[in-house]
Every structure is written in structure tokens, then in C-alpha cells.
Tab-separated table of C-alpha atoms and ligand atoms in Angstrom:
chain	number	residue	atom	x	y	z
A	124	UNK	CA	2.672	27.359	-41.406
A	125	UNK	CA	1.809	26.652	-37.732
A	126	UNK	CA	4.646	26.878	-35.257
A	127	UNK	CA	4.584	23.104	-34.585
A	128	UNK	CA	4.994	22.237	-38.259
A	129	UNK	CA	7.691	24.858	-38.771
A	130	UNK	CA	9.609	23.620	-35.775
A	131	UNK	CA	9.218	20.015	-36.901
A	132	UNK	CA	10.568	20.885	-40.350
A	133	UNK	CA	13.562	22.567	-38.754
A	134	UNK	CA	14.257	19.439	-36.681
A	135	UNK	CA	13.855	17.211	-39.731
A	136	UNK	CA	16.383	19.264	-41.722
A	137	UNK	CA	18.859	19.044	-38.843
A	138	UNK	CA	18.334	15.306	-38.355
A	139	UNK	CA	18.436	14.051	-41.962
A	140	UNK	CA	22.249	14.289	-42.427
A	141	UNK	CA	22.804	12.081	-39.350
A	142	UNK	CA	20.826	9.206	-40.844
A	143	UNK	CA	22.323	9.667	-44.301
A	144	UNK	CA	25.864	9.724	-42.910
A	145	UNK	CA	25.313	6.588	-40.825
A	146	UNK	CA	24.122	4.579	-43.787
A	147	UNK	CA	26.657	5.968	-46.270
A	148	UNK	CA	29.777	5.895	-44.124
A	149	UNK	CA	29.051	3.190	-41.545
A	150	UNK	CA	26.390	1.054	-43.201
A	151	UNK	CA	28.319	-2.217	-42.822
A	152	UNK	CA	29.043	-1.909	-39.086
A	153	UNK	CA	27.509	-4.938	-37.303
A	154	UNK	CA	25.183	-4.173	-34.399
A	155	UNK	CA	23.628	-7.594	-33.785
A	156	UNK	CA	23.518	-11.243	-34.718
A	157	UNK	CA	20.534	-13.567	-35.019
A	158	UNK	CA	20.108	-16.983	-33.409
A	159	UNK	CA	17.764	-19.796	-34.390
A	160	UNK	CA	15.861	-19.191	-31.151
A	161	UNK	CA	15.233	-15.558	-32.152
A	162	UNK	CA	14.286	-16.516	-35.683
A	163	UNK	CA	11.632	-18.986	-34.479
A	164	UNK	CA	10.782	-16.967	-31.364
A	165	UNK	CA	9.230	-13.805	-32.765
A	166	UNK	CA	12.492	-11.908	-33.470
A	167	UNK	CA	12.852	-11.119	-29.762
A	168	UNK	CA	15.542	-8.481	-29.037
A	169	UNK	CA	16.905	-8.275	-32.608
A	170	UNK	CA	17.978	-4.678	-33.137
A	171	UNK	CA	16.433	-3.780	-36.457
A	172	UNK	CA	14.250	-0.708	-35.952
A	173	UNK	CA	15.207	2.922	-35.360
A	174	UNK	CA	13.226	5.539	-33.478
A	175	UNK	CA	14.260	8.609	-31.520
A	176	UNK	CA	10.799	9.189	-30.084
A	177	UNK	CA	10.954	6.722	-27.214
A	178	UNK	CA	13.342	4.100	-25.877
A	179	UNK	CA	12.501	1.130	-23.651
A	180	UNK	CA	15.175	0.014	-21.206
A	181	UNK	CA	14.493	-3.406	-19.631
A	182	UNK	CA	15.316	-2.085	-16.147
A	183	UNK	CA	14.187	1.540	-16.007
A	184	UNK	CA	11.271	1.327	-18.454
A	185	UNK	CA	10.158	3.758	-21.114
A	186	UNK	CA	11.706	7.145	-21.823
A	187	UNK	CA	9.698	9.489	-24.016
A	188	UNK	CA	12.174	11.752	-25.814
A	189	UNK	CA	14.585	11.069	-22.975
A	190	UNK	CA	12.141	11.591	-20.100
A	191	UNK	CA	11.098	8.891	-17.633
A	192	UNK	CA	7.386	8.918	-16.762
A	193	UNK	CA	7.645	10.889	-13.462
A	194	UNK	CA	9.859	13.519	-15.175
A	195	UNK	CA	7.479	13.673	-18.118
A	196	UNK	CA	4.419	14.222	-15.945
A	197	UNK	CA	6.283	16.903	-14.049
A	198	UNK	CA	7.786	18.738	-17.038
A	199	UNK	CA	4.808	18.953	-19.428
A	200	UNK	CA	2.448	21.926	-18.900
A	201	UNK	CA	-0.621	21.015	-16.833
A	202	UNK	CA	-4.202	21.675	-17.825
A	203	UNK	CA	-5.579	24.453	-15.566
A	204	UNK	CA	-7.740	22.961	-12.831
A	205	UNK	CA	-6.274	19.481	-13.261
A	206	UNK	CA	-3.270	17.508	-12.001
A	207	UNK	CA	-2.303	16.044	-15.350
A	208	UNK	CA	-0.511	17.508	-18.372
A	209	UNK	CA	-1.982	18.359	-21.741
A	210	UNK	CA	-2.072	15.387	-24.131
A	211	UNK	CA	-1.395	18.050	-26.751
A	212	UNK	CA	1.891	18.831	-24.989
A	213	UNK	CA	2.950	15.208	-25.088
A	214	UNK	CA	2.209	15.092	-28.828
A	215	UNK	CA	4.317	18.218	-29.346
A	216	UNK	CA	7.174	16.633	-27.398
A	217	UNK	CA	6.964	13.336	-29.297
A	218	UNK	CA	7.029	15.129	-32.648
A	219	UNK	CA	9.706	17.724	-31.956
A	220	UNK	CA	11.742	16.447	-28.994
A	221	UNK	CA	11.178	19.770	-27.183
A	222	UNK	CA	9.071	20.325	-24.063
A	223	UNK	CA	6.348	22.767	-25.118
A	224	UNK	CA	5.211	25.893	-23.339
A	225	UNK	CA	1.558	26.336	-22.361
A	226	UNK	CA	1.100	28.552	-25.458
A	227	UNK	CA	2.490	25.764	-27.670
A	228	UNK	CA	0.074	23.282	-26.070
A	229	UNK	CA	-2.761	25.698	-26.838
A	230	UNK	CA	-1.593	25.906	-30.419
A	231	UNK	CA	-1.729	22.112	-30.831
A	232	UNK	CA	-5.177	22.132	-29.175
A	233	UNK	CA	-6.313	24.699	-31.752
A	234	UNK	CA	-4.882	22.583	-34.598
A	235	UNK	CA	-6.813	19.540	-33.316
A	236	UNK	CA	-9.986	21.631	-32.908
A	237	UNK	CA	-9.841	22.798	-36.544
A	238	UNK	CA	-9.498	19.215	-37.740
A	239	UNK	CA	-11.836	17.428	-35.312
A	240	UNK	CA	-15.052	17.211	-37.380
A	241	UNK	CA	-15.776	13.553	-38.165
A	242	UNK	CA	-17.393	12.913	-41.568
A	243	UNK	CA	-21.009	11.688	-41.404
A	244	UNK	CA	-20.148	8.492	-43.314
A	245	UNK	CA	-18.022	7.340	-40.348
A	246	UNK	CA	-21.102	7.359	-38.135
A	247	UNK	CA	-23.015	5.571	-40.903
A	248	UNK	CA	-20.320	2.863	-41.056
A	249	UNK	CA	-20.443	2.392	-37.281
A	250	UNK	CA	-24.235	2.260	-37.265
A	251	UNK	CA	-24.262	-0.334	-40.045
A	252	UNK	CA	-22.240	-2.716	-37.856
A	253	UNK	CA	-24.019	-5.139	-35.491
A	254	UNK	CA	-24.090	-3.592	-32.005
A	255	UNK	CA	-22.319	-6.585	-30.495
A	256	UNK	CA	-19.275	-6.019	-32.742
A	257	UNK	CA	-16.154	-5.644	-30.592
A	258	UNK	CA	-15.426	-1.925	-30.015
A	259	UNK	CA	-11.876	-2.380	-31.350
A	260	UNK	CA	-13.312	-3.675	-34.640
A	261	UNK	CA	-15.569	-0.614	-34.769
A	262	UNK	CA	-12.681	1.728	-33.963
A	263	UNK	CA	-10.407	0.214	-36.587
A	264	UNK	CA	-13.194	0.227	-39.209
A	265	UNK	CA	-13.936	3.913	-38.498
A	266	UNK	CA	-10.277	4.862	-38.981
A	267	UNK	CA	-10.003	2.774	-42.142
A	268	UNK	CA	-13.212	4.275	-43.546
A	269	UNK	CA	-11.574	7.712	-43.377
A	270	UNK	CA	-8.749	6.683	-45.712
A	271	UNK	CA	-10.427	8.657	-48.508
A	272	UNK	CA	-9.491	11.791	-46.523
A	273	UNK	CA	-5.752	11.114	-46.794
A	274	UNK	CA	-3.883	14.195	-47.941
A	275	UNK	CA	-0.750	12.101	-48.501
A	276	UNK	CA	-2.529	9.596	-50.788
A	277	UNK	CA	-3.904	12.427	-52.955
A	278	UNK	CA	-0.544	14.183	-53.101
A	279	UNK	CA	1.188	10.906	-53.998
A	280	UNK	CA	-1.295	10.394	-56.851
A	281	UNK	CA	-0.439	13.852	-58.151
A	282	UNK	CA	3.258	12.987	-57.874
A	283	UNK	CA	5.356	14.540	-55.088
A	284	UNK	CA	9.020	14.574	-54.198
A	285	UNK	CA	10.119	11.970	-51.624
A	286	UNK	CA	11.619	14.748	-49.527
A	287	UNK	CA	8.127	16.206	-49.048
A	288	UNK	CA	6.356	13.011	-47.934
A	289	UNK	CA	6.609	14.062	-44.311
A	290	UNK	CA	4.513	17.194	-44.916
A	291	UNK	CA	1.293	15.535	-46.055
A	292	UNK	CA	1.934	12.653	-43.609
A	293	UNK	CA	2.008	15.261	-40.842
A	294	UNK	CA	-1.323	16.628	-42.113
A	295	UNK	CA	-2.799	13.130	-42.040
A	296	UNK	CA	-1.445	12.557	-38.524
A	297	UNK	CA	-3.111	15.665	-37.137
A	298	UNK	CA	-6.306	15.154	-39.112
A	299	UNK	CA	-6.665	11.585	-37.902
A	300	UNK	CA	-5.587	11.981	-34.261
A	301	UNK	CA	-7.874	15.014	-33.839
A	302	UNK	CA	-10.920	12.858	-34.641
A	303	UNK	CA	-10.106	9.862	-32.432
A	304	UNK	CA	-11.557	11.098	-29.106
A	305	UNK	CA	-14.961	11.781	-30.663
A	306	UNK	CA	-14.999	8.474	-32.553
A	307	UNK	CA	-13.964	6.547	-29.438
A	308	UNK	CA	-16.569	8.269	-27.230
A	309	UNK	CA	-19.257	7.814	-29.895
A	310	UNK	CA	-18.613	4.056	-29.996
A	311	UNK	CA	-18.931	3.936	-26.207
A	312	UNK	CA	-22.155	5.949	-25.961
A	313	UNK	CA	-23.749	4.192	-28.952
A	314	UNK	CA	-22.895	0.717	-27.725
A	315	UNK	CA	-23.167	0.969	-23.970
A	316	UNK	CA	-25.161	4.078	-23.071
A	317	UNK	CA	-28.391	3.588	-25.018
A	318	UNK	CA	-27.142	5.529	-28.030
A	319	UNK	CA	-27.115	8.839	-26.132
A	320	UNK	CA	-24.352	10.661	-27.977
A	321	UNK	CA	-22.775	13.734	-26.324
A	322	UNK	CA	-21.554	16.466	-28.673
A	323	UNK	CA	-17.936	17.646	-28.296
A	324	UNK	CA	-17.116	20.841	-26.408
A	325	UNK	CA	-14.572	22.727	-28.545
A	326	UNK	CA	-13.405	24.754	-25.535
A	327	UNK	CA	-11.943	21.685	-23.882
A	328	UNK	CA	-8.526	20.080	-24.316
A	329	UNK	CA	-8.039	16.602	-25.862
A	330	UNK	CA	-8.432	14.673	-22.577
A	331	UNK	CA	-11.079	16.978	-21.105
A	332	UNK	CA	-13.225	16.818	-24.220
A	333	UNK	CA	-12.962	13.036	-24.319
A	334	UNK	CA	-14.165	12.762	-20.696
A	335	UNK	CA	-17.014	15.178	-21.498
A	336	UNK	CA	-18.121	13.114	-24.538
A	337	UNK	CA	-17.922	9.912	-22.460
A	338	UNK	CA	-20.291	11.570	-19.977
A	339	UNK	CA	-18.010	10.826	-17.026
A	340	UNK	CA	-17.408	13.651	-14.501
A	341	UNK	CA	-14.085	14.864	-13.072
A	342	UNK	CA	-11.484	13.628	-12.365
A	343	UNK	CA	-12.090	11.388	-15.415
A	344	UNK	CA	-10.615	14.180	-17.544
A	345	UNK	CA	-7.317	13.693	-15.683
A	346	UNK	CA	-7.681	9.913	-15.904
A	347	UNK	CA	-8.026	10.238	-19.679
A	348	UNK	CA	-5.013	12.546	-19.961
A	349	UNK	CA	-2.891	10.178	-17.873
A	350	UNK	CA	-4.117	7.167	-19.798
A	351	UNK	CA	-3.459	8.612	-23.263
A	352	UNK	CA	-0.004	9.842	-22.250
A	353	UNK	CA	1.113	6.569	-20.623
A	354	UNK	CA	-0.039	4.445	-23.556
A	355	UNK	CA	1.288	6.700	-26.301
A	356	UNK	CA	4.538	4.990	-27.188
A	357	UNK	CA	6.762	2.057	-26.177
A	358	UNK	CA	9.520	2.244	-28.780
A	359	UNK	CA	8.969	0.528	-32.143
A	360	UNK	CA	9.092	-3.242	-31.721
A	361	UNK	CA	5.782	-3.863	-29.927
A	362	UNK	CA	3.029	-5.290	-32.107
A	363	UNK	CA	0.937	-2.124	-32.492
A	364	UNK	CA	3.816	0.289	-33.142
A	365	UNK	CA	5.585	-2.166	-35.387
A	366	UNK	CA	2.426	-2.862	-37.378
A	367	UNK	CA	1.866	0.857	-37.941
A	368	UNK	CA	5.474	1.262	-39.036
A	369	UNK	CA	5.414	-1.821	-41.274
A	370	UNK	CA	2.209	-0.884	-43.080
A	371	UNK	CA	3.320	2.694	-43.622
A	372	UNK	CA	6.698	1.482	-44.918
A	373	UNK	CA	4.854	0.472	-48.110
A	374	UNK	CA	3.763	4.144	-48.297
A	375	UNK	CA	0.268	3.118	-47.260
A	376	UNK	CA	-1.092	6.307	-45.708
A	377	UNK	CA	-1.720	7.171	-42.054
A	378	UNK	CA	-5.311	5.887	-42.049
A	379	UNK	CA	-4.308	2.455	-43.358
A	380	UNK	CA	-1.407	2.346	-40.926
A	381	UNK	CA	-3.344	3.413	-37.813
A	382	UNK	CA	-6.214	1.065	-38.566
A	383	UNK	CA	-3.703	-1.804	-38.876
A	384	UNK	CA	-1.987	-0.620	-35.684
A	385	UNK	CA	-5.334	-0.954	-33.875
A	386	UNK	CA	-5.816	-4.486	-35.199
A	387	UNK	CA	-2.471	-5.496	-33.692
A	388	UNK	CA	-3.336	-3.819	-30.418
A	389	UNK	CA	-6.556	-5.853	-30.261
A	390	UNK	CA	-4.703	-9.102	-29.472
A	391	UNK	CA	-4.941	-10.516	-25.908
A	392	UNK	CA	-1.155	-10.795	-25.590
A	393	UNK	CA	-0.913	-7.051	-26.318
A	394	UNK	CA	-3.424	-4.230	-25.706
A	395	UNK	CA	-6.445	-6.451	-25.153
A	396	UNK	CA	-4.737	-7.699	-21.981
A	397	UNK	CA	-6.329	-4.726	-20.161
A	398	UNK	CA	-9.806	-6.158	-20.724
A	399	UNK	CA	-8.544	-9.661	-19.933
A	400	UNK	CA	-7.275	-8.508	-16.522
A	401	UNK	CA	-10.735	-7.252	-15.570
A	402	UNK	CA	-12.407	-10.342	-17.004
A	403	UNK	CA	-10.075	-12.561	-14.953
A	404	UNK	CA	-10.635	-10.555	-11.762
A	405	UNK	CA	-14.403	-10.560	-12.265
A	406	UNK	CA	-14.246	-14.347	-12.623
A	407	UNK	CA	-12.444	-14.612	-9.278
A	408	UNK	CA	-14.879	-12.141	-7.659
A	409	UNK	CA	-17.867	-14.174	-8.800
A	410	UNK	CA	-16.349	-17.328	-7.341
A	411	UNK	CA	-15.566	-15.434	-4.104
A	412	UNK	CA	-19.073	-13.971	-3.852
A	413	UNK	CA	-17.578	-10.445	-4.035
A	414	UNK	CA	-15.187	-10.908	-1.078
A	415	UNK	CA	-11.451	-10.211	-1.278
A	416	UNK	CA	-9.746	-13.626	-1.241
A	417	UNK	CA	-7.001	-14.515	1.216
A	418	UNK	CA	-3.510	-14.764	-0.257
A	419	UNK	CA	-3.759	-18.567	-0.232
A	420	UNK	CA	-7.094	-18.474	-2.063
A	421	UNK	CA	-5.659	-16.052	-4.628
A	422	UNK	CA	-2.608	-18.295	-5.147
A	423	UNK	CA	-4.981	-21.145	-5.962
A	424	UNK	CA	-6.809	-19.055	-8.600
A	425	UNK	CA	-3.470	-18.116	-10.158
A	426	UNK	CA	-2.178	-21.687	-10.154
A	427	UNK	CA	-5.454	-23.016	-11.578
A	428	UNK	CA	-5.182	-20.546	-14.492
A	429	UNK	CA	-1.577	-21.523	-15.179
A	430	UNK	CA	-2.371	-25.254	-14.856
A	431	UNK	CA	-5.147	-24.695	-17.400
A	432	UNK	CA	-2.470	-23.633	-19.908
A	433	UNK	CA	-3.464	-19.953	-19.824
A	434	UNK	CA	-1.454	-16.820	-19.119
A	435	UNK	CA	-2.044	-14.465	-16.187
A	436	UNK	CA	-3.049	-11.291	-18.025
A	437	UNK	CA	-1.262	-8.117	-16.983
A	438	UNK	CA	1.981	-9.881	-16.036
A	439	UNK	CA	5.132	-10.416	-18.060
A	440	UNK	CA	6.735	-8.430	-20.841
A	441	UNK	CA	8.848	-9.108	-23.895
A	442	UNK	CA	11.397	-6.390	-23.022
A	443	UNK	CA	10.853	-5.138	-19.449
A	444	UNK	CA	12.504	-7.016	-16.600
A	445	UNK	CA	11.069	-4.909	-13.761
A	446	UNK	CA	7.625	-3.658	-12.732
A	447	UNK	CA	6.351	-1.497	-15.578
A	448	UNK	CA	6.634	2.217	-14.624
A	449	UNK	CA	3.305	2.728	-16.411
A	450	UNK	CA	1.824	0.308	-13.866
A	451	UNK	CA	3.533	2.234	-11.061
A	452	UNK	CA	2.174	5.599	-12.273
A	453	UNK	CA	-1.367	4.236	-12.359
A	454	UNK	CA	-0.918	2.571	-8.971
A	455	UNK	CA	0.087	5.930	-7.529
A	456	UNK	CA	-3.120	7.422	-8.951
A	457	UNK	CA	-5.166	4.592	-7.371
A	458	UNK	CA	-3.512	5.067	-3.981
A	459	UNK	CA	-4.472	8.737	-4.080
A	460	UNK	CA	-7.979	8.485	-5.498
A	461	UNK	CA	-9.353	4.994	-4.830
A	462	UNK	CA	-7.320	3.363	-2.041
A	463	UNK	CA	-10.280	1.363	-0.699
A	464	UNK	CA	-11.660	0.144	-3.988
A	465	UNK	CA	-12.191	-3.617	-3.907
A	466	UNK	CA	-10.749	-4.222	-7.386
A	467	UNK	CA	-7.684	-2.162	-6.485
A	468	UNK	CA	-7.255	-4.499	-3.508
A	469	UNK	CA	-7.451	-7.504	-5.837
A	470	UNK	CA	-4.832	-5.993	-8.146
A	471	UNK	CA	-2.591	-5.192	-5.218
A	472	UNK	CA	-2.870	-8.711	-3.930
A	473	UNK	CA	-2.016	-10.054	-7.390
A	474	UNK	CA	1.110	-7.861	-7.304
A	475	UNK	CA	2.165	-9.807	-4.178
A	476	UNK	CA	1.023	-13.257	-5.242
A	477	UNK	CA	1.720	-13.626	-8.983
A	478	UNK	CA	5.459	-12.800	-9.354
A	479	UNK	CA	6.709	-15.502	-6.911
A	480	UNK	CA	4.493	-18.094	-8.607
A	481	UNK	CA	5.702	-17.167	-12.099
A	482	UNK	CA	9.292	-17.134	-10.818
A	483	UNK	CA	8.904	-20.558	-9.193
A	484	UNK	CA	7.516	-22.008	-12.411
A	485	UNK	CA	10.616	-20.715	-14.168
A	486	UNK	CA	9.143	-19.916	-17.570
A	487	UNK	CA	8.239	-16.233	-17.738
A	488	UNK	CA	11.363	-14.089	-18.149
A	489	UNK	CA	9.617	-11.200	-16.432
A	490	UNK	CA	7.217	-12.056	-13.576
A	491	UNK	CA	6.295	-8.433	-12.864
A	492	UNK	CA	3.075	-6.538	-13.707
A	493	UNK	CA	2.793	-4.573	-16.931
A	494	UNK	CA	0.714	-1.511	-17.876
A	495	UNK	CA	-2.456	-3.547	-18.369
A	496	UNK	CA	-2.580	-4.943	-14.824
A	497	UNK	CA	-3.710	-1.656	-13.319
A	498	UNK	CA	-5.481	0.314	-16.021
A	499	UNK	CA	-8.901	-1.356	-15.960
A	500	UNK	CA	-9.285	-0.785	-12.212
A	501	UNK	CA	-9.341	2.977	-12.699
A	502	UNK	CA	-11.857	2.808	-15.539
A	503	UNK	CA	-14.098	0.504	-13.506
A	504	UNK	CA	-13.988	2.818	-10.503
A	505	UNK	CA	-15.142	5.806	-12.569
A	506	UNK	CA	-18.055	3.849	-14.006
A	507	UNK	CA	-16.611	2.696	-17.344
A	508	UNK	CA	-17.301	-0.951	-16.552
A	509	UNK	CA	-17.689	-2.381	-20.037
A	510	UNK	CA	-14.208	-3.858	-20.083
A	511	UNK	CA	-14.398	-4.860	-23.751
A	512	UNK	CA	-13.992	-1.135	-24.347
A	513	UNK	CA	-10.680	-0.620	-22.534
A	514	UNK	CA	-8.412	-1.351	-25.472
A	515	UNK	CA	-10.057	1.482	-27.434
A	516	UNK	CA	-8.668	3.882	-24.802
A	517	UNK	CA	-5.238	2.320	-25.281
A	518	UNK	CA	-5.694	2.790	-29.048
A	519	UNK	CA	-6.393	6.530	-28.784
A	520	UNK	CA	-3.194	6.935	-26.770
A	521	UNK	CA	-1.064	4.664	-28.961
A	522	UNK	CA	-2.102	6.613	-32.076
A	523	UNK	CA	-0.208	9.644	-30.716
A	524	UNK	CA	3.107	7.802	-30.659
A	525	UNK	CA	2.630	5.716	-33.782
A	526	UNK	CA	1.534	8.676	-35.899
A	527	UNK	CA	4.496	10.765	-34.667
A	528	UNK	CA	6.807	7.886	-35.585
A	529	UNK	CA	5.295	7.559	-39.048
A	530	UNK	CA	5.835	11.276	-39.717
A	531	UNK	CA	9.511	10.790	-38.829
A	532	UNK	CA	9.705	7.556	-40.850
A	533	UNK	CA	8.700	9.551	-43.915
A	534	UNK	CA	10.940	12.496	-43.004
A	535	UNK	CA	14.034	10.286	-42.749
A	536	UNK	CA	13.083	8.128	-45.719
A	537	UNK	CA	12.991	4.847	-43.798
A	538	UNK	CA	12.808	1.981	-46.241
A	539	UNK	CA	10.142	-0.520	-47.129
A	540	UNK	CA	10.370	-3.323	-44.545
A	541	UNK	CA	11.399	-6.623	-46.036
A	542	UNK	CA	13.101	-9.081	-43.660
A	543	UNK	CA	14.247	-12.412	-45.101
A	544	UNK	CA	12.605	-15.722	-44.259
A	545	UNK	CA	14.306	-19.117	-44.287
A	546	UNK	CA	13.017	-22.699	-44.269
A	547	UNK	CA	13.050	-25.198	-41.392
A	548	UNK	CA	15.426	-27.361	-43.431
A	549	UNK	CA	17.873	-24.463	-43.749
A	550	UNK	CA	17.763	-23.970	-39.989
A	551	UNK	CA	18.387	-27.701	-39.443
A	552	UNK	CA	21.364	-27.628	-41.808
A	553	UNK	CA	22.802	-24.542	-40.158
A	554	UNK	CA	22.206	-26.110	-36.724
A	555	UNK	CA	24.239	-29.160	-37.819
A	556	UNK	CA	27.005	-26.981	-39.202
A	557	UNK	CA	26.937	-23.423	-37.859
A	558	UNK	CA	29.861	-22.376	-40.084
A	559	UNK	CA	27.704	-22.787	-43.204
A	560	UNK	CA	25.091	-20.534	-41.612
A	561	UNK	CA	27.617	-17.735	-41.274
A	562	UNK	CA	28.879	-18.383	-44.797
A	563	UNK	CA	25.313	-18.139	-46.096
A	564	UNK	CA	24.987	-14.809	-44.339
A	565	UNK	CA	22.208	-16.160	-42.088
B	47	LIG	N1	1.412	-15.900	-17.462
B	47	LIG	C1	1.776	-17.165	-17.777
B	47	LIG	N2	2.818	-17.480	-18.529
B	47	LIG	C2	3.571	-16.455	-18.960
B	47	LIG	C3	3.299	-15.124	-18.637
B	47	LIG	C4	2.144	-14.859	-17.869
B	47	LIG	N3	1.772	-13.622	-17.552
B	47	LIG	N4	4.227	-14.341	-19.211
B	47	LIG	C5	5.074	-15.154	-19.891
B	47	LIG	N5	4.664	-16.440	-19.735
B	47	LIG	C6	5.210	-17.623	-20.393
B	47	LIG	C7	5.065	-17.461	-21.891
B	47	LIG	O1	3.724	-17.806	-22.309
B	47	LIG	C8	6.115	-18.405	-22.405
B	47	LIG	O2	5.604	-19.716	-22.335
B	47	LIG	P1	5.968	-20.820	-23.461
B	47	LIG	O3	7.455	-20.993	-23.376
B	47	LIG	O4	5.163	-21.988	-23.059
B	47	LIG	O5	5.539	-20.218	-24.773
B	47	LIG	C9	7.224	-18.242	-21.373
B	47	LIG	O6	6.599	-17.715	-20.188
B	47	LIG	C10	8.326	-17.302	-21.796
B	47	LIG	O7	7.754	-16.071	-22.177
B	47	LIG	P2	8.579	-14.705	-22.074
B	47	LIG	O8	9.790	-14.832	-22.931
B	47	LIG	O9	8.776	-14.343	-20.656
B	47	LIG	O10	7.544	-13.646	-22.642
B	47	LIG	P3	7.226	-13.305	-24.164
B	47	LIG	O11	8.155	-12.248	-24.605
B	47	LIG	O12	7.148	-14.539	-24.992
B	47	LIG	O13	5.736	-12.752	-24.038
B	47	LIG	C11	3.973	-11.497	-23.090
B	47	LIG	C12	5.470	-11.510	-23.438
B	47	LIG	C13	3.616	-10.111	-22.628
B	47	LIG	C14	3.160	-11.825	-24.342
B	47	LIG	C15	3.713	-12.528	-21.972
B	47	LIG	O14	4.388	-12.141	-20.806
B	47	LIG	C16	2.226	-12.697	-21.672
B	47	LIG	O15	1.562	-13.497	-22.352
B	47	LIG	N6	1.685	-11.950	-20.652
B	47	LIG	C17	0.272	-11.982	-20.366
B	47	LIG	C18	-0.515	-11.141	-21.368
B	47	LIG	C19	-0.231	-9.667	-21.157
B	47	LIG	O16	-0.306	-9.145	-20.056
B	47	LIG	N7	0.043	-8.967	-22.251
B	47	LIG	C20	0.282	-7.501	-22.211
B	47	LIG	C21	1.769	-7.147	-22.242
B	47	LIG	C22	2.029	-5.648	-22.224
B	47	LIG	C23	1.522	-5.046	-23.464
B	47	LIG	O17	1.993	-5.235	-24.571
B	47	LIG	N8	0.472	-4.322	-23.339
B	47	LIG	O18	-0.188	-3.898	-24.425
């Protein structure tokens, strides 16, 4: 058994009694209540999911296994010759909760390498799709097509003990994640680079190999590492993570769950916002004839968008109430590597202009930029200008966190998800007489 799996099993055995004890001895302790506004409004803030892999605080932002982003980037072992950590190291941390050594990163890299070969039928599926299919649809279809590879599904058919679900789920996680960089790069080269596919280089790490297969020179390897790490996890309630968790709660395997996760990520209010930011900026640039607008001109573009009943992509968040630290980390990268880039200047100006406008309008609870406001700029600068593709990069990263969560879901025996719905009439009756709502257990 590889060290990672052994260590994970050890952690699982230690953790299981905590969950069991909570449910058995304290199962009826109340931790939240639900209002009509939350019921109609997308279940905002209702505490009803458990994960120990990451936690999102509205003020300080995401912590991965307890580490804020700057700490994380500092603590994880760095790839020799680069400034960024191993993606493999992040995956090790998410799964086990321990910061890996360089040797442990190498071990995960070797595990991925052994499992990286993509079956020919995946390429056939992608090639059968019209070339103008959205790259997220292609990515999701490729992952779904591989469902026949699921080790968990085969083991379940044979009949396995619940306590062992995590083992084959872990195998599926590694088998699937290992293939994502090549699938993602293949989609890019097939669709946007005249079908000139670049073969993987097995000597390279996860991020380095992805950059190589994209055909983009250094420091795009570091860009990819940073990108995959920042997008990996954002606790469990966001649409992509929650979708992965929900689908796998029916014991649908990793391939079904990750494909569904990608479909959720492909919405413009979620991961697709990164392409929308670039689309919006390009629209402004066209109108400005390529010049950077003055602040007053930019304010007008922002107000026109809002008056047209549209959102400003890249701003706002359902949980965060401050500038997203994932935005800040990418901004720091831009300041170092592309301080004079024209699109970076646009994004920076939006950082000044948008929040006061959103605040003055009084609707958005968080006027500050989120992860998607800054990410496209970096891709554009390094020549990946087909912005429809950006959410695929987000998807490769998010698969790391969602798959790690699903392994733990199975290890701790998290239940089938089944919240209760009510009717509008029930809500109206409870609104008229709140006491009956409580009596009905609503
Ligand atoms: N532009 C205009 N209006 C906005 C806004 C924005 N950037 N952000 C929020 N609002 C509006 C909402 O549309 C909502 O309006 P209605 O009452 O008319 O429905 C109101 O302000 C209150 O919304 P909220 O409670 O502050 O925010 P939500 O939790 O409902 O939504 C969103 C959070 C991220 C979806 C929202 O801020 C948004 O649409 N932002 C733009 C799209 C975007 O950048 N999405 C990516 C978010 C990060 C992420 O998940 N990345 O993958």
C-alpha cells in the first residue's frame, strides 16, 4: 500500500469515532434554524454540511486544512526551479491534513504518473463532438465517459462492506485526477491550436506537465500550479463542491460525481464567471478602441451593465464579505510578472470603481472582487486567450478538493442527501402564524 493511502487509512480510523460519537451522543443538539428567506433564497448560510478539508470564513477567506493561502504557499514543498508548490503536495495535504515532505510529493507524483494514461475512447468521444461545443461540456463528457473505469462501481457490484467504500473511492479519485491535465490540455490543443496535440512528459510534475501539454513556456508551469491550488476547494456549500458531494451521496461513483461537479461549475454565477470577466473587459476595450478608460468612463460602463439588469462578473460572493484572498494571491502574481499589462490595468481600475457603485446601490452583500476577477488576466497574458476555456482550468483544480472530500464522505459514512421541501402555501401559513411552523418542525 502506498504511503499516502496507508497514512489516509490511519487518519480515517482515528477520525471515525469522533463522527460516530457526535451523532450518537449529541445528535439532537441544535446548531441552526431556517427562515423563509433562506428557504426561498438558495439555503444561504444554513449549516448542514460537514467537511474538515477546508473552511471559509467570511472575513479571512479560505483555510485549507487550517492554512490561509499565504501560509499554504509558503509551507508546501516547492517544485525545483519554480516559485510555486507541488499540486501533488496540496492533494496530499487535503487528503491527510498533514503537510507533506518533498519525498511525499514525489510519491504522489509517481502515483499520478502510473494512472495517467487516458483510454483511447475518451479521445474518440471528444472528437465525435462538434468543435464549437463549449470546452466545459467536452471536459464533463470526457470524465463521464470514463465511468466504466470506476473501481468502486465494480467493487460495489461484487458486494463490499460499507467500511471499505473509501478504499476503492480513493482509487477512483487518483485514477481520475491523474488524467485531468492531459484531457484538459487535449481539449485546448484540439479546439484552439489546430489539433496539434502535445504528448505528456512523464518526468514533469502535475502543473509542469500541464503547461508542457498546453504548449505554453515558463512561467506558465507556475501559473498552472498556483491556479490549480487556489481553485481546489472552498468548503462544501458552493455549487460545484456541493454537486459533487450530493451526487456521490447516492453512492454514484467518482466519475459521475466529478462530471456533475463540472456541470455546476459551468454556470456564469459560479466558475464560468472567469470567462465572463474577460468577455466583459473585452467588450469595454472594443468600445474604448483598446485604450484604458478614465475612472469616470469605467463607472459608466459598470452602471450601464447594472442598469441593463446584469451582474458585474468577478464581484460579490455568497459567503465572503472581504476581497477574496484568492484574488489577492493572483494580484500579487500580476504585480510581479505583468505590472504593465493593459488588462491588468483594467482589472485594477475595476477594483477601485466597482465596490463603491455596488455599495451605493445597496443590493450586493459583498461588493468586493472574487477569485474570478483576476484569473483570466494571467491566462490572457501568457497567450491562453480563448476565454471560453478558463473554467476548464478551474475544473482541474476543483477536482482535487472535491475528490478528496468524496473520499472522506465515504470514509465517514456520510448519508444520502435528502433535504425536505415545503409548498408556498405552507410557507404562507407559517408566515401568518409562526408558532405553527415551529410546531410542524419547519
Ligand atoms: N453585480 C451585480 N449585482 C450583484 C452582484 C454583482 N457582482 N453581486 C450580487 N449582486 C446582487 C444579486 O444579483 C442580488 O440581486 P437580487 O436581489 O436582484 O437577486 C443581490 O445583489 C444580493 O445578492 P447577494 O446576497 O450579495 O449575493 P448572492 O449570494 O445571491 O450571489 C454571487 C453571489 C456570486 C452569485 C453574486 O455576487 C454574483 O452574481 N456575482 C457575479 C458573478 C460572479 O462573479 N460569480 C463568481 C463568484 C465566485 C465563484 O463562485 N467563483 O466560482
